[in-house]
């Protein structure tokens, strides 16, 4: 992932996200700033040597980077029938954070002809809040600002801790905590802000699927830290629902990904409620449903384990040509909801924020109204 001031990118699955960063306005405020996430394409099947990660961080978003893989296999075109996105209201149980780039744009542009569609189909929908900076002194208060606001509104927030060391294997969204001991402390402070009401935690996108660059010892240490993180989060708030990184259906095979997930504690009810897939990707919901079910079957663990799928911009599936950067012709996917009607699928969520650029239609991680409008119409 790339560090551009408070912008970061990840060479895995995410691009452009809502991030509650410490911007100097006080530790009690969760403010979405320019952000990003891992590339929405699978990594090379053979590991690519990467440069040493920098200490700077923000949150992910694709942009050209000397450390990014030069070649990546194109996503396999979806074979499943198109799943028509639901256009009705999102679940009232999910919380929409009141501070975001899209809401800023809507408020600042009351007469723009694109505003009604962007407001009704994107700004009014609940989306994840990312915490992608390593700032132990303010993280508890900033997480609490989101979870307490969600509790006050009677909604379920979706939060994304994104600070694992050696994030993105030193690529575009490199950064995170300086070491795993520091990460343990940061996660403890993050957990202290979760409150006591229901909250969905998307734990470290790409941290498991994108771990081939690590040595076996480094990978084991990271997976142990993720298992500890899951236990800490759930111990701090038994109502927290914690999901682990399953990549997406065009990345690792289900059995391989399940093996990695098991090592990271995702099969244990003490640390996990299941897995997540398709973060910032375009794969059709039907393909992801089939993939996560196969991954859960291979994972084992309690029958209560489920999955959540990022449907923020998968309404038309992945581009056949493999384009990952703000590809044309993509559409919004299913509205965010905790009621999917699908066995073992706990939620469809907007983890990636629709309209935030991957770096081609606008600066990485910034809200781009033309792109948002194209996705929404």
Short mmCIF file of C-alpha atoms in Angstrom, two decimals, residues 128-324:
data_model
loop_
_atom_site.label_atom_id
_atom_site.label_comp_id
_atom_site.label_asym_id
_atom_site.label_seq_id
_atom_site.Cartn_x
_atom_site.Cartn_y
_atom_site.Cartn_z
CA UNK A 128 -17.24 0.74 7.27
CA UNK A 129 -15.03 3.07 9.29
CA UNK A 130 -11.31 2.33 8.92
CA UNK A 131 -8.61 2.85 11.58
CA UNK A 132 -5.43 2.61 9.56
CA UNK A 133 -2.94 4.69 11.53
CA UNK A 134 -0.77 3.60 14.42
CA UNK A 135 -1.67 6.17 17.11
CA UNK A 136 -2.00 4.37 20.46
CA UNK A 137 -2.68 7.58 22.39
CA UNK A 138 -5.98 8.33 20.62
CA UNK A 139 -7.22 5.04 19.19
CA UNK A 140 -9.51 4.13 22.11
CA UNK A 141 -11.34 7.46 22.03
CA UNK A 142 -11.71 7.42 18.25
CA UNK A 143 -13.12 3.91 18.17
CA UNK A 144 -15.43 4.79 21.05
CA UNK A 145 -16.69 7.84 19.13
CA UNK A 146 -17.96 5.54 16.38
CA UNK A 147 -19.33 2.73 18.54
CA UNK A 148 -21.05 5.04 21.02
CA UNK A 149 -22.67 6.99 18.18
CA UNK A 150 -23.87 3.72 16.68
CA UNK A 151 -25.30 2.63 20.02
CA UNK A 152 -27.09 5.97 20.43
CA UNK A 153 -28.70 5.54 17.02
CA UNK A 154 -29.58 1.88 17.63
CA UNK A 155 -27.35 0.75 14.77
CA UNK A 156 -24.48 -1.71 14.35
CA UNK A 157 -21.17 -0.05 13.36
CA UNK A 158 -18.64 -1.74 11.09
CA UNK A 159 -15.04 -0.95 12.06
CA UNK A 160 -11.76 -1.99 10.41
CA UNK A 161 -8.54 -2.22 12.43
CA UNK A 162 -5.73 -1.97 9.87
CA UNK A 163 -2.33 -1.61 11.50
CA UNK A 164 -0.63 -5.02 11.39
CA UNK A 165 3.17 -4.71 11.05
CA UNK A 166 4.68 -5.17 7.57
CA UNK A 167 1.29 -4.38 6.10
CA UNK A 168 1.08 -5.05 2.36
CA UNK A 169 4.51 -6.72 2.42
CA UNK A 170 6.20 -3.35 1.96
CA UNK A 171 4.08 -2.47 -1.07
CA UNK A 172 1.83 0.45 -1.82
CA UNK A 173 -0.04 0.39 1.52
CA UNK A 174 2.96 -0.41 3.65
CA UNK A 175 2.90 0.68 7.25
CA UNK A 176 1.24 -0.37 10.46
CA UNK A 177 2.61 -0.84 13.96
CA UNK A 178 6.40 -0.99 14.33
CA UNK A 179 6.36 -4.57 15.60
CA UNK A 180 3.97 -7.24 16.86
CA UNK A 181 4.43 -6.28 20.50
CA UNK A 182 3.37 -2.74 19.67
CA UNK A 183 0.49 -4.13 17.62
CA UNK A 184 -0.72 -6.16 20.61
CA UNK A 185 -0.83 -2.96 22.64
CA UNK A 186 -2.62 -1.04 19.88
CA UNK A 187 -5.25 -3.77 19.51
CA UNK A 188 -5.82 -3.73 23.25
CA UNK A 189 -6.49 0.00 23.10
CA UNK A 190 -8.69 -0.46 20.02
CA UNK A 191 -10.70 -3.12 21.86
CA UNK A 192 -11.20 -0.77 24.81
CA UNK A 193 -13.25 1.50 22.53
CA UNK A 194 -15.67 -1.17 21.33
CA UNK A 195 -18.22 -0.61 24.08
CA UNK A 196 -20.74 -3.29 25.03
CA UNK A 197 -23.18 -3.22 22.11
CA UNK A 198 -23.07 -5.19 18.87
CA UNK A 199 -20.30 -4.16 16.47
CA UNK A 200 -18.81 -5.83 13.38
CA UNK A 201 -15.01 -5.93 13.22
CA UNK A 202 -13.28 -6.55 9.87
CA UNK A 203 -9.88 -7.62 11.19
CA UNK A 204 -6.88 -6.60 9.05
CA UNK A 205 -7.77 -6.94 5.35
CA UNK A 206 -5.08 -8.86 3.41
CA UNK A 207 -3.15 -9.84 6.53
CA UNK A 208 -3.78 -13.56 5.93
CA UNK A 209 -4.33 -13.90 2.18
CA UNK A 210 -1.32 -11.70 1.50
CA UNK A 211 1.33 -13.34 3.65
CA UNK A 212 3.45 -15.25 1.12
CA UNK A 213 6.16 -12.59 1.33
CA UNK A 214 6.81 -13.43 4.98
CA UNK A 215 9.17 -16.12 6.15
CA UNK A 216 7.57 -19.11 7.82
CA UNK A 217 8.57 -17.77 11.22
CA UNK A 218 7.26 -14.29 10.44
CA UNK A 219 3.99 -15.70 9.14
CA UNK A 220 3.52 -17.83 12.25
CA UNK A 221 4.19 -14.79 14.45
CA UNK A 222 1.68 -12.67 12.50
CA UNK A 223 -0.98 -15.37 12.64
CA UNK A 224 -0.44 -15.79 16.39
CA UNK A 225 -0.88 -12.02 16.78
CA UNK A 226 -4.13 -12.09 14.79
CA UNK A 227 -5.44 -14.93 16.95
CA UNK A 228 -4.58 -12.91 20.05
CA UNK A 229 -6.26 -9.86 18.52
CA UNK A 230 -9.47 -11.79 17.94
CA UNK A 231 -9.51 -13.03 21.54
CA UNK A 232 -8.81 -9.55 22.91
CA UNK A 233 -11.55 -7.94 20.81
CA UNK A 234 -14.16 -10.52 21.81
CA UNK A 235 -13.13 -10.51 25.46
CA UNK A 236 -13.45 -6.71 25.58
CA UNK A 237 -16.93 -6.85 24.05
CA UNK A 238 -18.67 -10.25 23.86
CA UNK A 239 -21.17 -8.66 21.46
CA UNK A 240 -18.40 -7.89 18.94
CA UNK A 241 -18.51 -10.00 15.79
CA UNK A 242 -14.95 -10.48 14.53
CA UNK A 243 -14.23 -11.63 10.97
CA UNK A 244 -10.90 -12.79 9.52
CA UNK A 245 -9.39 -12.20 6.07
CA UNK A 246 -10.35 -14.76 3.42
CA UNK A 247 -9.13 -12.77 0.42
CA UNK A 248 -11.59 -13.34 -2.42
CA UNK A 249 -12.69 -15.97 -4.90
CA UNK A 250 -9.98 -15.17 -7.48
CA UNK A 251 -7.14 -15.41 -4.98
CA UNK A 252 -6.24 -18.51 -2.94
CA UNK A 253 -8.17 -21.75 -3.33
CA UNK A 254 -10.64 -22.37 -0.47
CA UNK A 255 -8.66 -25.23 1.08
CA UNK A 256 -5.41 -23.24 1.06
CA UNK A 257 -7.07 -20.15 2.49
CA UNK A 258 -8.81 -22.25 5.16
CA UNK A 259 -5.45 -23.62 6.26
CA UNK A 260 -4.08 -20.12 6.68
CA UNK A 261 -7.21 -18.96 8.50
CA UNK A 262 -7.05 -21.89 10.88
CA UNK A 263 -3.48 -20.99 11.85
CA UNK A 264 -4.64 -17.42 12.56
CA UNK A 265 -7.36 -18.51 14.99
CA UNK A 266 -10.35 -18.06 12.70
CA UNK A 267 -11.75 -21.51 13.54
CA UNK A 268 -11.99 -20.72 17.25
CA UNK A 269 -15.16 -19.22 18.70
CA UNK A 270 -12.98 -17.51 21.32
CA UNK A 271 -11.48 -15.25 18.67
CA UNK A 272 -13.68 -15.46 15.58
CA UNK A 273 -17.20 -15.20 14.22
CA UNK A 274 -16.07 -16.19 10.74
CA UNK A 275 -14.46 -14.71 7.64
CA UNK A 276 -14.78 -11.84 5.15
CA UNK A 277 -14.16 -11.65 1.41
CA UNK A 278 -14.10 -9.36 -1.63
CA UNK A 279 -12.96 -6.21 0.17
CA UNK A 280 -12.70 -3.48 -2.50
CA UNK A 281 -13.06 -6.13 -5.18
CA UNK A 282 -15.60 -6.57 -7.96
CA UNK A 283 -16.37 -10.31 -7.88
CA UNK A 284 -20.05 -11.17 -8.10
CA UNK A 285 -21.87 -11.93 -4.89
CA UNK A 286 -22.82 -15.41 -6.09
CA UNK A 287 -19.18 -16.30 -6.69
CA UNK A 288 -18.18 -15.01 -3.26
CA UNK A 289 -21.02 -16.86 -1.53
CA UNK A 290 -19.87 -20.13 -3.09
CA UNK A 291 -16.24 -19.38 -2.23
CA UNK A 292 -16.76 -18.48 1.43
CA UNK A 293 -19.01 -21.49 1.99
CA UNK A 294 -16.32 -23.79 0.61
CA UNK A 295 -13.71 -22.01 2.72
CA UNK A 296 -15.82 -22.32 5.87
CA UNK A 297 -16.38 -26.02 5.16
CA UNK A 298 -12.63 -26.55 4.85
CA UNK A 299 -11.94 -24.38 7.89
CA UNK A 300 -14.02 -26.43 10.30
CA UNK A 301 -14.79 -24.96 13.71
CA UNK A 302 -18.23 -24.21 15.17
CA UNK A 303 -21.24 -24.29 12.88
CA UNK A 304 -21.96 -20.75 14.04
CA UNK A 305 -19.06 -19.35 12.01
CA UNK A 306 -20.30 -17.30 9.09
CA UNK A 307 -19.05 -14.87 6.46
CA UNK A 308 -19.48 -11.29 5.35
CA UNK A 309 -18.98 -10.11 1.78
CA UNK A 310 -18.06 -6.66 0.49
CA UNK A 311 -20.71 -5.79 -2.11
CA UNK A 312 -19.88 -2.11 -2.47
CA UNK A 313 -19.16 -2.15 -6.21
CA UNK A 314 -19.69 -5.67 -7.50
CA UNK A 315 -23.05 -5.14 -9.20
CA UNK A 316 -21.61 -5.95 -12.63
CA UNK A 317 -18.89 -8.33 -11.55
CA UNK A 318 -15.18 -8.04 -12.25
CA UNK A 319 -14.03 -6.55 -15.57
CA UNK A 320 -13.17 -9.26 -18.09
CA UNK A 321 -9.90 -7.49 -18.94
CA UNK A 322 -8.71 -7.55 -15.34
CA UNK A 323 -8.65 -3.78 -14.91
CA UNK A 324 -8.50 -2.92 -11.21
#
